[in-house]
Amino acid sequence: MKAALFHGPHQDLTIEDIDIDKPGPREVLIKVAASGVCHSDLHFVDGLYGYPAPAVLGHEGAGVVEEVGELVTQFAPGDHVISCLSVFCGNCEYCLTGHPSLCQSPDRARAPGAPPKLKKAGTDEMVHQFLNLSTFAEHMLVHENAIVKIRDDMPLDRAALIGCGVMTGVGAALNTAKVEPGTSTVVFGAGGVGLAAIQGCRIAGAGQIIAVDVVESKLGLAKELGATHTVDASEGDPVAKIREITGGGAHYTFEAIGNKDVAEQAFDALRAGGTATVIGMIPIGQKVELNGASFLQEKKIQGCTMGSNRFRVDMPRYVDFYFNGILKLDEMITVRGKLEDVNEAFRAMKAGEVARTVLMFNGAG
Ligand SMILES: [Zn+2]
Ligand SMILES: [Zn+2]
């Protein structure tokens, strides 16, 4: 199969022939239909987070089941599925208390002695799988607890977005922060995840939804997707403007960039008792500094991984939201491309030109 290979930070991905193994007992082979290009992939290409090379990146995908392992009972060839990096075991304390996205179980690894899932074509050279998925490829071989079945009439390019960015943003509002109807909310960063968080706040019934970004076109799209106000952070201190709009600070703020200074702004923009949720990946080693006295006002700050998802439950619901017109996905795809366009997709994302590029495979779209 063809896949986009990562050779290390600051290098373009190259398109290579890769051999993919047959499914192990609890694994599923999927023909990938579409893969979004997510900001987190870029973090690894930029070296802000480390990953062993060579590897096939990509973690926001949807496709059709081609073959299942002997112990897999919940999926059959032909099923349409979305993948999720939050592979869960189903047995640990996190899983059994409703927090499968925090599952730390090593269960997702192959049996000892099993061959690697991915190899360079015709060789024994192992290629690393990325976050148990690797969606920048024509096929992926994943643990059965890394996918969820969805209805067949859902277009798979839009389904792919739910696999990471939409789950993360909408989930941050609904699951992590549990935004209450009528409250004031702020989303810093109107990229793919931020736009999804804006939609999550709208779905939750927030009274005010303030989008903050430095790119005017993104703020325009934010309004289309549910923002009631926009703040251009290039025009001065966004926190002062947020205080003015909300009458003293917001109930909920979301950091959807992965920037330490913005995380601090998200905390500063809260009213007493408010909660800041940091969704973005702040580069390893960076510390966030907060005004200690603010804790006397019961201001809170919390992390968020993949929208605190229970993806087997959440993702089919989000698919229904799409069909009901509550969740807008068509507007979030700026460009549809081919696997070969992956480096261009990273460039466009860095330049702030796109909400999402979706790579289409196997003649999909
Ligand atoms: Zn992602
Ligand atoms: Zn678990």
PDB file of N, CA, C and O and ligand atoms in Angstrom, residues 38-41 59-60 85 164-165 168 306 356, ligand 1:
ATOM      1  N   CYS A  38      -4.340  16.932  10.939  1.00  0.00           N
ATOM      2  CA  CYS A  38      -4.609  17.596  12.211  1.00  0.00           C
ATOM      3  C   CYS A  38      -3.357  18.327  12.690  1.00  0.00           C
ATOM      4  O   CYS A  38      -2.238  17.952  12.364  1.00  0.00           O
ATOM      5  N   HIS A  39      -3.568  19.356  13.490  1.00  0.00           N
ATOM      6  CA  HIS A  39      -2.441  20.128  14.010  1.00  0.00           C
ATOM      7  C   HIS A  39      -1.468  19.261  14.814  1.00  0.00           C
ATOM      8  O   HIS A  39      -0.273  19.524  14.845  1.00  0.00           O
ATOM      9  N   SER A  40      -1.976  18.217  15.461  1.00  0.00           N
ATOM     10  CA  SER A  40      -1.090  17.374  16.272  1.00  0.00           C
ATOM     11  C   SER A  40      -0.078  16.635  15.403  1.00  0.00           C
ATOM     12  O   SER A  40       1.053  16.401  15.835  1.00  0.00           O
ATOM     13  N   ASP A  41      -0.452  16.259  14.166  1.00  0.00           N
ATOM     14  CA  ASP A  41       0.530  15.659  13.250  1.00  0.00           C
ATOM     15  C   ASP A  41       1.674  16.634  13.026  1.00  0.00           C
ATOM     16  O   ASP A  41       2.850  16.260  13.029  1.00  0.00           O
ATOM     17  N   HIS A  59      -3.930  10.548  12.203  1.00  0.00           N
ATOM     18  CA  HIS A  59      -4.724   9.939  13.281  1.00  0.00           C
ATOM     19  C   HIS A  59      -6.176  10.395  13.256  1.00  0.00           C
ATOM     20  O   HIS A  59      -6.873  10.323  14.256  1.00  0.00           O
ATOM     21  N   GLU A  60      -6.623  10.925  12.099  1.00  0.00           N
ATOM     22  CA  GLU A  60      -8.002  11.413  12.014  1.00  0.00           C
ATOM     23  C   GLU A  60      -8.629  10.771  10.785  1.00  0.00           C
ATOM     24  O   GLU A  60      -8.612  11.353   9.700  1.00  0.00           O
ATOM     25  N   LEU A  85      -7.719   7.641  18.433  1.00  0.00           N
ATOM     26  CA  LEU A  85      -6.464   7.270  19.091  1.00  0.00           C
ATOM     27  C   LEU A  85      -6.677   6.858  20.541  1.00  0.00           C
ATOM     28  O   LEU A  85      -5.779   6.309  21.180  1.00  0.00           O
ATOM     29  N   CYS A 164     -10.864  13.061  15.228  1.00  0.00           N
ATOM     30  CA  CYS A 164      -9.992  13.745  16.189  1.00  0.00           C
ATOM     31  C   CYS A 164     -10.481  15.160  16.473  1.00  0.00           C
ATOM     32  O   CYS A 164     -10.939  15.463  17.562  1.00  0.00           O
ATOM     33  N   GLY A 165     -10.370  16.051  15.490  1.00  0.00           N
ATOM     34  CA  GLY A 165     -10.613  17.474  15.745  1.00  0.00           C
ATOM     35  C   GLY A 165     -11.999  17.769  16.284  1.00  0.00           C
ATOM     36  O   GLY A 165     -12.150  18.509  17.271  1.00  0.00           O
ATOM     37  N   THR A 168     -12.538  16.213  19.723  1.00  0.00           N
ATOM     38  CA  THR A 168     -11.775  16.959  20.728  1.00  0.00           C
ATOM     39  C   THR A 168     -12.457  18.278  21.081  1.00  0.00           C
ATOM     40  O   THR A 168     -12.630  18.614  22.259  1.00  0.00           O
ATOM     41  N   MET A 306      -8.374  14.668  23.931  1.00  0.00           N
ATOM     42  CA  MET A 306      -9.344  14.115  22.963  1.00  0.00           C
ATOM     43  C   MET A 306     -10.795  14.322  23.417  1.00  0.00           C
ATOM     44  O   MET A 306     -11.644  13.436  23.287  1.00  0.00           O
ATOM     45  N   ARG A 356      -9.368  22.757   7.669  1.00  0.00           N
ATOM     46  CA  ARG A 356      -8.948  21.373   7.539  1.00  0.00           C
ATOM     47  C   ARG A 356      -8.684  21.033   6.081  1.00  0.00           C
ATOM     48  O   ARG A 356      -9.466  21.402   5.208  1.00  0.00           O
TER      49      ARG A 356
HETATM   50 ZN    ZN B   1      -5.613  15.351  16.081  1.00  0.00          ZN
END
